[in-house]
Coordinates of C-alpha atoms and ligand atoms in Angstrom, one line a residue:
M1 CA -6.7 29.7 16.7
D2 CA -8.9 28.3 14.0
S3 CA -11.5 25.5 13.5
L4 CA -8.8 22.9 13.2
T5 CA -7.8 23.2 16.8
G6 CA -11.3 22.0 17.8
L7 CA -11.0 18.5 16.3
A8 CA -12.0 15.6 18.7
W9 CA -8.9 13.5 19.4
T10 CA -9.6 10.0 20.8
N11 CA -6.1 8.6 20.7
R12 CA -7.0 5.1 21.5
F13 CA -3.5 3.7 20.6
A14 CA -2.0 5.8 23.4
D15 CA -4.2 3.8 25.9
L16 CA -1.9 0.9 25.3
G17 CA 0.8 2.5 27.4
P18 CA 4.6 3.0 27.3
D19 CA 5.5 -0.6 26.5
F20 CA 4.3 0.1 23.0
F21 CA 5.7 3.5 22.1
T22 CA 7.7 6.5 23.2
E23 CA 6.1 9.9 23.4
L24 CA 8.1 12.7 21.9
P25 CA 7.5 15.8 19.9
A26 CA 8.1 16.1 16.2
E27 CA 11.3 17.7 14.9
G28 CA 9.6 20.3 12.6
L29 CA 10.8 21.4 9.2
P30 CA 12.5 24.7 9.3
D31 CA 10.7 27.5 7.4
P32 CA 8.2 25.1 5.9
H33 CA 6.0 25.6 2.8
W34 CA 3.0 23.7 1.3
V35 CA 3.9 21.2 -1.5
A36 CA 0.5 19.5 -2.0
Q37 CA -2.7 18.5 -0.4
S38 CA -5.4 16.0 -1.2
P39 CA -9.0 17.5 -1.1
D40 CA -10.4 13.9 -1.0
C41 CA -8.4 13.0 2.0
A42 CA -9.3 16.2 3.7
Q43 CA -12.9 15.5 3.1
L44 CA -12.6 12.0 4.5
L45 CA -11.4 13.6 7.7
G46 CA -14.2 16.1 7.7
L47 CA -11.8 19.1 7.4
P48 CA -13.1 22.3 5.8
A49 CA -12.2 22.8 2.1
D50 CA -10.0 25.7 3.0
W51 CA -8.2 24.0 5.8
T52 CA -4.7 24.7 4.5
L53 CA -5.4 28.4 4.7
Q54 CA -6.0 28.3 8.4
P55 CA -3.1 29.6 10.4
T56 CA -2.4 26.4 12.5
A57 CA -2.4 24.1 9.5
L58 CA 1.1 24.5 8.1
P59 CA 2.8 24.5 11.6
A60 CA 1.0 21.3 12.5
M61 CA 1.6 19.4 9.3
S62 CA 5.3 20.4 9.1
G63 CA 5.7 19.1 12.7
N64 CA 6.3 22.5 14.2
A65 CA 3.3 22.9 16.4
P66 CA 0.7 20.2 17.0
W67 CA -3.0 20.9 17.4
P68 CA -4.4 20.7 20.9
G69 CA -5.4 17.1 21.6
M70 CA -2.7 15.5 19.5
R71 CA -0.3 13.2 21.3
P72 CA 2.8 12.6 19.2
L73 CA 4.5 9.2 19.7
A74 CA 6.7 6.7 17.9
S75 CA 5.7 3.0 18.2
V76 CA 8.0 0.0 18.5
Y77 CA 7.8 -3.0 16.2
S78 CA 10.2 -5.6 14.8
G79 CA 10.0 -7.7 11.7
H80 CA 11.4 -10.0 9.0
Q81 CA 13.2 -8.0 6.2
F82 CA 13.9 -9.9 3.0
G83 CA 13.0 -13.1 4.7
V84 CA 15.4 -12.7 7.6
W85 CA 14.6 -11.7 11.2
A86 CA 15.7 -8.1 11.5
G87 CA 15.1 -7.5 15.2
Q88 CA 13.8 -4.3 16.6
L89 CA 12.7 -1.7 14.1
G90 CA 9.9 0.8 14.9
D91 CA 8.7 4.2 13.7
G92 CA 12.1 5.6 12.8
R93 CA 10.8 8.6 11.0
A94 CA 7.1 8.3 11.4
L95 CA 5.4 10.0 14.2
W96 CA 1.9 9.1 15.3
L97 CA 0.0 12.3 16.0
G98 CA -3.2 10.9 17.3
E99 CA -6.6 9.5 16.3
V100 CA -9.3 11.9 15.3
D101 CA -13.1 11.3 15.1
T102 CA -14.3 11.8 11.6
P103 CA -17.7 11.4 9.9
T104 CA -16.7 7.9 8.7
G105 CA -15.1 6.7 12.0
P106 CA -11.8 7.3 13.8
Q107 CA -8.7 7.9 11.7
E108 CA -5.1 8.1 12.8
L109 CA -2.7 10.7 11.5
Q110 CA 1.0 10.3 11.1
L111 CA 3.8 12.5 10.0
K112 CA 6.5 10.8 7.9
G113 CA 9.8 12.5 8.0
A114 CA 9.4 14.6 11.2
G115 CA 12.7 13.8 12.8
L116 CA 14.7 11.3 14.9
T117 CA 12.9 8.9 17.2
P118 CA 14.3 6.2 19.6
Y119 CA 13.8 3.8 16.7
S120 CA 15.7 5.7 14.0
R121 CA 18.7 3.3 14.2
R122 CA 21.2 4.6 11.6
G123 CA 18.6 6.8 9.8
D124 CA 18.2 10.5 10.1
G125 CA 14.4 10.6 10.7
R126 CA 13.8 12.5 7.5
A127 CA 12.1 11.8 4.2
V128 CA 13.1 13.5 1.0
L129 CA 10.8 15.5 -1.3
R130 CA 11.1 12.9 -4.1
S131 CA 9.9 9.9 -2.1
S132 CA 7.3 12.0 -0.3
I133 CA 5.7 12.9 -3.6
R134 CA 5.7 9.3 -4.7
E135 CA 4.0 8.2 -1.5
F136 CA 1.5 11.0 -1.6
L137 CA 0.5 10.5 -5.2
C138 CA 0.4 6.7 -5.0
S139 CA -1.7 6.6 -1.8
E140 CA -4.3 8.7 -3.3
A141 CA -4.1 7.0 -6.7
M142 CA -4.6 3.6 -5.1
A143 CA -7.6 4.9 -3.1
A144 CA -9.2 6.1 -6.4
L145 CA -8.5 2.6 -7.9
G146 CA -10.4 1.1 -5.1
V147 CA -7.4 -0.6 -3.6
P148 CA -7.2 -0.6 0.3
T149 CA -4.5 1.8 1.3
T150 CA -3.3 4.3 3.8
R151 CA -4.2 7.8 2.6
A152 CA -2.1 10.9 2.3
L153 CA -3.5 14.3 3.4
C154 CA -0.6 16.6 2.4
I155 CA 3.1 17.3 1.9
T156 CA 5.0 20.1 3.4
G157 CA 8.5 20.9 2.3
S158 CA 11.6 22.8 3.3
R159 CA 15.0 23.8 2.1
L160 CA 16.6 21.6 4.8
P161 CA 19.2 19.5 3.0
V162 CA 19.0 15.7 3.4
I163 CA 21.8 13.4 2.2
R164 CA 20.9 10.3 0.2
E165 CA 22.9 9.3 -2.9
T166 CA 22.8 13.0 -3.7
V167 CA 21.8 16.0 -1.5
E168 CA 18.0 16.4 -1.6
T169 CA 15.6 18.5 0.5
A170 CA 13.4 17.4 3.3
A171 CA 9.6 17.0 3.3
V172 CA 6.9 15.6 5.5
V173 CA 3.9 13.6 4.4
T174 CA 0.9 13.4 6.6
R175 CA -0.6 9.9 6.3
V176 CA -4.0 8.8 7.4
A177 CA -5.4 5.3 8.2
P178 CA -7.8 3.7 10.7
S179 CA -4.7 2.0 12.1
F180 CA -1.0 1.9 11.2
I181 CA -0.5 -1.4 13.1
R182 CA 1.7 -3.9 11.3
F183 CA 2.4 -7.6 11.6
G184 CA 5.7 -6.5 13.0
H185 CA 4.0 -5.0 16.1
F186 CA 2.9 -8.5 17.1
E187 CA 6.2 -10.1 16.1
H188 CA 8.0 -7.7 18.4
F189 CA 6.4 -8.8 21.6
A190 CA 6.4 -12.5 20.7
H191 CA 10.1 -12.4 19.9
H192 CA 10.9 -10.5 23.1
D193 CA 9.0 -13.1 25.1
R194 CA 6.3 -10.7 26.4
P195 CA 3.1 -12.7 26.2
D196 CA 1.5 -10.2 28.6
A197 CA 2.1 -7.2 26.2
L198 CA 1.3 -9.4 23.2
R199 CA -2.0 -10.3 24.8
R200 CA -2.8 -6.7 25.6
L201 CA -2.0 -5.6 22.0
V202 CA -4.2 -8.4 20.5
N203 CA -7.1 -7.6 22.8
W204 CA -6.8 -3.9 22.0
F205 CA -6.7 -4.6 18.3
I206 CA -9.7 -6.9 18.4
A207 CA -11.7 -4.5 20.6
H208 CA -11.0 -1.5 18.3
H209 CA -10.4 -2.9 14.8
A210 CA -11.9 -6.4 14.7
P211 CA -14.7 -6.5 17.3
E212 CA -16.5 -9.4 15.6
C213 CA -13.6 -11.7 16.5
A214 CA -14.2 -11.2 20.2
D215 CA -17.4 -13.3 19.9
E216 CA -15.6 -16.2 18.3
P217 CA -14.6 -19.3 20.4
E218 CA -11.0 -18.5 19.7
P219 CA -10.6 -14.8 19.0
V220 CA -6.9 -15.1 18.2
V221 CA -7.6 -17.6 15.5
A222 CA -10.5 -15.6 14.2
L223 CA -8.3 -12.5 14.0
L224 CA -5.6 -14.4 12.1
R225 CA -8.2 -15.6 9.7
K226 CA -9.6 -12.2 9.2
V227 CA -6.2 -10.7 8.5
S228 CA -5.4 -13.6 6.1
L229 CA -8.6 -13.0 4.1
Q230 CA -8.0 -9.2 4.0
T231 CA -4.5 -9.7 2.9
A232 CA -5.6 -12.0 0.1
D233 CA -8.0 -9.4 -1.1
L234 CA -5.3 -6.8 -1.1
I235 CA -2.8 -8.8 -3.0
A236 CA -5.4 -9.8 -5.6
H237 CA -6.0 -6.1 -6.1
W238 CA -2.3 -5.5 -6.5
Q239 CA -1.8 -8.3 -9.0
A240 CA -4.8 -7.2 -11.0
I241 CA -3.4 -3.7 -11.6
G242 CA 0.2 -4.7 -12.1
F243 CA 1.3 -3.0 -8.8
C244 CA 4.6 -4.1 -7.2
H245 CA 5.1 -3.0 -3.6
G246 CA 8.8 -3.5 -3.6
V247 CA 9.5 -4.2 0.1
M248 CA 7.0 -6.7 1.4
N249 CA 8.8 -7.1 4.8
T250 CA 6.5 -8.1 7.7
D251 CA 7.0 -4.7 9.2
N252 CA 5.4 -3.2 6.1
M253 CA 2.3 -5.5 6.3
S254 CA -0.8 -3.8 7.6
M255 CA -3.0 -5.6 10.1
L256 CA -6.0 -4.0 8.2
G257 CA -4.9 -5.3 4.8
L258 CA -3.9 -1.8 3.6
T259 CA -1.2 -1.0 1.2
L260 CA 1.4 0.5 3.6
D261 CA 4.8 2.2 3.4
Y262 CA 5.2 3.3 -0.2
G263 CA 8.9 3.2 -1.0
P264 CA 10.3 1.6 -4.2
F265 CA 6.9 0.6 -5.5
G266 CA 6.1 0.5 -9.2
F267 CA 3.3 -0.1 -11.7
M268 CA 4.6 -2.4 -14.4
D269 CA 4.8 -1.0 -17.9
G270 CA 5.7 -4.0 -20.1
F271 CA 4.4 -7.2 -18.5
D272 CA 7.1 -9.3 -17.0
P273 CA 6.0 -11.6 -14.2
S274 CA 9.5 -11.6 -12.8
H275 CA 9.6 -7.8 -12.7
V276 CA 11.4 -6.4 -9.7
C277 CA 10.7 -2.8 -9.0
N278 CA 13.1 -2.3 -6.1
H279 CA 16.6 -1.7 -7.4
S280 CA 17.9 -2.8 -3.9
D281 CA 16.1 -6.2 -4.2
D282 CA 19.0 -7.9 -6.1
R283 CA 17.6 -11.4 -5.5
G284 CA 14.1 -10.6 -6.7
R285 CA 12.4 -11.7 -3.5
Y286 CA 9.6 -9.2 -4.1
A287 CA 9.1 -9.7 -7.8
Y288 CA 5.6 -9.2 -9.1
A289 CA 4.8 -12.9 -9.5
R290 CA 6.1 -13.7 -6.0
Q291 CA 3.9 -11.2 -4.2
P292 CA 1.1 -13.7 -3.5
A293 CA 3.5 -16.3 -2.0
V294 CA 5.4 -13.6 0.0
A295 CA 2.2 -12.4 1.6
F296 CA 1.4 -16.0 2.5
W297 CA 4.9 -16.4 4.1
N298 CA 4.3 -13.1 6.0
L299 CA 1.0 -14.5 7.4
H300 CA 2.9 -17.5 8.7
A301 CA 5.3 -15.1 10.5
L302 CA 2.2 -13.5 12.0
A303 CA 0.8 -16.9 13.0
Q304 CA 4.1 -17.7 14.7
A305 CA 3.9 -14.5 16.6
L306 CA 0.4 -15.3 17.9
L307 CA 1.2 -18.8 19.0
P308 CA 2.2 -17.8 22.6
L309 CA -1.4 -16.7 23.1
M310 CA -2.8 -20.1 22.3
P311 CA -2.9 -23.2 24.7
I312 CA 0.7 -24.5 24.5
A313 CA 1.2 -26.0 28.0
T314 CA 1.6 -29.5 26.7
E315 CA 3.1 -30.8 23.5
K316 CA -0.3 -32.0 22.4
D317 CA -1.9 -28.6 23.1
A318 CA 0.9 -26.7 21.3
E319 CA 0.5 -28.9 18.2
A320 CA -3.2 -28.5 18.1
S321 CA -2.9 -24.7 18.5
G322 CA -0.3 -24.6 15.7
E323 CA -2.7 -26.5 13.5
R324 CA -5.6 -24.1 14.1
L325 CA -3.4 -21.1 13.4
L326 CA -2.1 -22.8 10.2
E327 CA -5.7 -23.5 9.2
A328 CA -6.5 -19.8 9.6
V329 CA -3.6 -18.8 7.4
E330 CA -4.6 -21.5 4.8
A331 CA -7.8 -19.6 4.2
Y332 CA -5.6 -17.1 2.3
R333 CA -5.0 -19.5 -0.6
E334 CA -8.6 -20.1 -1.6
R335 CA -9.6 -16.5 -1.0
F336 CA -6.7 -15.2 -3.1
A337 CA -7.4 -17.6 -5.9
G338 CA -11.1 -16.7 -5.9
Q339 CA -10.5 -13.0 -5.7
M340 CA -7.9 -13.1 -8.4
L341 CA -10.1 -15.0 -10.8
A342 CA -13.0 -12.7 -10.0
R343 CA -10.8 -9.7 -10.8
L344 CA -9.6 -11.3 -14.0
R345 CA -13.1 -12.1 -15.1
A346 CA -14.1 -8.4 -14.6
K347 CA -11.0 -7.3 -16.5
L348 CA -11.9 -9.6 -19.4
G349 CA -15.6 -8.8 -19.3
L350 CA -16.6 -12.3 -18.5
V351 CA -20.1 -12.5 -17.0
G352 CA -20.9 -15.6 -14.9
E353 CA -18.5 -18.4 -14.3
D354 CA -17.1 -20.9 -16.8
A355 CA -14.6 -23.7 -16.0
D356 CA -12.2 -22.4 -18.7
D357 CA -12.1 -18.8 -17.5
Q358 CA -8.8 -19.2 -15.5
A359 CA -7.1 -20.7 -18.6
L360 CA -8.5 -18.0 -20.8
A361 CA -7.1 -15.3 -18.5
D362 CA -3.8 -17.1 -18.0
D363 CA -3.3 -17.4 -21.7
F364 CA -3.8 -13.7 -22.2
L365 CA -1.2 -13.0 -19.5
K366 CA 1.2 -15.4 -21.2
L367 CA 0.8 -13.6 -24.5
M368 CA 1.3 -10.3 -22.8
A369 CA 4.4 -11.6 -21.1
A370 CA 5.8 -13.1 -24.4
S371 CA 5.4 -9.6 -26.0
R372 CA 6.3 -7.6 -22.9
A373 CA 3.0 -5.9 -23.7
D374 CA 2.2 -2.9 -21.5
F375 CA 0.2 -4.2 -18.5
T376 CA -2.3 -1.3 -18.2
Q377 CA -2.7 -0.6 -21.9
S378 CA -3.2 -4.3 -22.8
F379 CA -6.3 -4.5 -20.6
R380 CA -7.5 -1.1 -21.5
R381 CA -7.2 -1.7 -25.2
L382 CA -8.8 -5.2 -24.8
S383 CA -11.8 -3.4 -23.4
R384 CA -12.4 -1.8 -26.8
A385 CA -11.2 -4.8 -28.8
Q386 CA -14.7 -6.1 -29.8
S387 CA -15.2 -3.0 -32.0
S388 CA -11.5 -2.0 -32.6
P389 CA -8.9 -4.7 -32.1
E390 CA -6.0 -2.9 -34.0
P391 CA -4.7 -0.8 -31.0
L392 CA -4.5 -4.0 -29.0
R393 CA -2.8 -5.9 -31.8
D394 CA -0.2 -3.2 -31.9
L395 CA 1.1 -4.2 -28.5
F396 CA 1.8 -7.8 -29.4
V397 CA 4.6 -9.4 -31.4
D398 CA 2.8 -12.7 -32.2
R399 CA -0.4 -11.4 -33.7
E400 CA -1.6 -14.7 -34.9
A401 CA -1.5 -16.1 -31.4
L402 CA -3.3 -13.0 -30.2
D403 CA -6.0 -13.4 -32.9
A404 CA -6.5 -17.0 -32.0
W405 CA -6.9 -16.0 -28.4
L406 CA -9.3 -13.2 -29.3
L407 CA -11.6 -15.7 -31.1
R408 CA -11.8 -17.7 -27.9
W409 CA -12.4 -14.5 -25.9
R410 CA -15.1 -13.2 -28.2
A411 CA -17.0 -16.5 -27.9
R412 CA -17.0 -16.2 -24.1
A413 CA -17.1 -12.4 -23.3
A414 CA -20.4 -10.6 -22.9
P415 CA -21.2 -8.7 -26.1
D416 CA -21.9 -5.5 -24.2
A417 CA -18.8 -5.8 -22.0
Q418 CA -17.0 -2.7 -23.1
A419 CA -18.4 -0.2 -20.6
R420 CA -17.9 -2.6 -17.7
M421 CA -14.4 -3.5 -18.8
L422 CA -13.5 0.2 -19.0
A423 CA -14.6 0.6 -15.5
A424 CA -12.4 -2.4 -14.4
N425 CA -9.3 -1.6 -16.4
P426 CA -7.8 1.8 -15.5
A427 CA -6.5 4.1 -18.2
V428 CA -4.1 5.9 -15.8
V429 CA -1.8 4.5 -13.1
L430 CA 1.1 6.2 -11.4
R431 CA 3.8 5.1 -13.8
N432 CA 7.3 5.9 -12.6
H433 CA 7.8 8.5 -15.4
L434 CA 4.7 10.3 -14.4
A435 CA 5.8 10.6 -10.8
E436 CA 9.2 11.6 -12.0
G437 CA 7.8 14.5 -14.0
A438 CA 6.1 15.8 -11.0
I439 CA 9.2 15.3 -8.8
R440 CA 11.5 17.2 -11.2
A441 CA 9.1 20.1 -11.5
A442 CA 8.7 20.2 -7.6
Q443 CA 12.5 20.1 -7.2
R444 CA 12.5 23.3 -9.3
G445 CA 9.9 24.8 -7.0
D446 CA 6.9 24.2 -9.3
F447 CA 4.2 22.1 -7.5
T448 CA 1.5 22.5 -10.1
E449 CA 2.3 19.1 -11.8
I450 CA 1.7 17.3 -8.5
A451 CA -1.8 18.9 -8.2
R452 CA -2.6 18.2 -11.8
L453 CA -1.5 14.5 -11.6
L454 CA -3.5 14.1 -8.3
K455 CA -6.6 15.1 -10.2
V456 CA -5.9 12.8 -13.1
L457 CA -5.1 9.9 -10.8
G458 CA -8.3 10.6 -8.9
R459 CA -10.3 9.5 -12.0
P460 CA -8.2 6.5 -13.2
F461 CA -11.0 4.9 -15.3
D462 CA -11.6 8.0 -17.4
E463 CA -9.6 8.9 -20.5
P464 CA -7.3 11.7 -19.3
E465 CA -7.5 15.1 -21.0
Q466 CA -3.7 14.8 -21.8
A467 CA -3.3 11.6 -23.7
G468 CA 0.3 11.4 -22.4
D469 CA -0.9 10.5 -18.9
A470 CA -2.3 7.2 -20.2
A471 CA 0.3 6.6 -22.9
L472 CA 3.1 4.0 -23.1
P473 CA 6.2 5.2 -21.2
P474 CA 8.7 7.3 -23.1
D475 CA 12.1 5.8 -23.8
W476 CA 13.8 7.6 -20.9
A477 CA 11.5 5.9 -18.4
S478 CA 13.4 2.6 -18.7
S479 CA 16.4 4.2 -17.1
L480 CA 14.5 5.2 -13.9
E481 CA 15.5 3.3 -10.8
V482 CA 13.8 3.3 -7.5
S483 CA 15.5 1.8 -4.4
C484 CA 15.0 1.5 -0.6
S485 CA 16.8 4.9 -0.2
S486 CA 14.1 7.4 0.5
Ligands
AMP501 P1 11.4 0.7 5.4 O1 12.4 -0.1 4.7 O2 11.3 2.1 4.8 O3 10.1 0.1 5.7 O4 12.1 1.1 6.8 C1 12.5 0.1 7.7 C2 12.8 0.7 9.0 O5 13.8 1.7 8.9 C3 11.6 1.4 9.7 O6 11.6 1.1 11.0 C4 11.8 2.8 9.3 O7 11.1 3.7 10.2 C5 13.3 2.9 9.4 N1 13.8 4.0 8.5 C6 13.8 4.1 7.2 N2 14.3 5.2 6.7 C7 14.6 5.9 7.8 C8 15.2 7.2 8.1 N3 15.6 8.0 7.0 N4 15.4 7.6 9.3 C9 15.0 6.9 10.4 N5 14.5 5.6 10.2 C10 14.3 5.2 9.0
MG502 MG1 8.5 0.4 6.6

């Protein structure tokens, strides 16, 4: 026994009852070992600094022995994958452990990769070390960048072989979020014609995660509007840092507007608006430039799922209800445009608002795209371009065009913008090759690079000690491929 066994588990999701999940124990990793842990995430949960040294920590996080008060379960959801209705999905390899009271409010814990569930379909319920490291590092990197995201507490590993394109080894990531509920949870009960269960889920979600909506004349509409606005904020964040999610299916869309389900994600190196980070996305549905429109499409799927809860008895009622839901989703557009422009202004060091700001930003992005200039480095070097423009110019092919743009920018940017721009334009993001370095070392049994990168990614706006962490990708990085297989 140790202090971890005394945590206070509230487990409110479990109150929903068996229509929403199946309770089952985790299938633990055999002979597990620690791979990584996030001190920041542990602190968020109020865990003691030495929590991984406590005897019940490794058994709990590897799925072998839950702490008292945990209530492991897998939830059911459905969703649209690549724009097509995919039917029932669910936590196929994620296991909800429970919800714990923390100094900053309740947080749910999930194990990813802890064995088969009734929703595993053709999968094996496992996650490989490679993808677990990517999810762990990116969750914590996004949090440090200020992007809404699920968090990652730790990774445990094992020698258990797992077959993907090659034979890899199994790992378990512990994820943390106030709620893991997805658009797909609501779509599930709408599609299966269960308005009673759908109503229960909506009421539960509003009560616990959107209480202000309960006081609105139409709580369902208010909820949809809230989710639409939060999603707009999230996507503006992604676009502003060159993040591509890779699999924006409705079952991967968080009702809290969090970045959720890290799989074949990627940060862009050379800027290409049509960049597709997921090798399995052969039609480019989830290309960088399409993410804002895809999120809007996904919100329409959520609106459709909520329609049965609105007055629909007569044709006139149904039409009016549909209109009100659509109006709630429409709020996304203006919010996204406003947030995107605000983020671009911050990235360009523009104080106040000028009618030409959007054009100024768009023109810089066009120049970046024409030169395939590195996304992160372009903005980082621009931050210092008032005093030293040469490093920025080095990234561009058409330097005359860049110089012309810089003249316009200098006339508009605040003269003392550098410090603020450096705080808005990260030096370090989790480029594929950085993750790959940590993965290759870990596959050899050396986990120190994960811990080192975690630290560097935790201060993304500082110049890293090792210049390579912020540098342009090496040549071999262009051959890296990430796909849905994880
Ligand atoms: P994803 O594309 O990762 O969002 O996964 C879509 C669905 O497949 C989700 O319901 C996952 O839980 C499930 N899934 C993905 N990989 C596995 C796996 N290895 N074993 C079981 N289920 C999985
Ligand atoms: Mg998923």
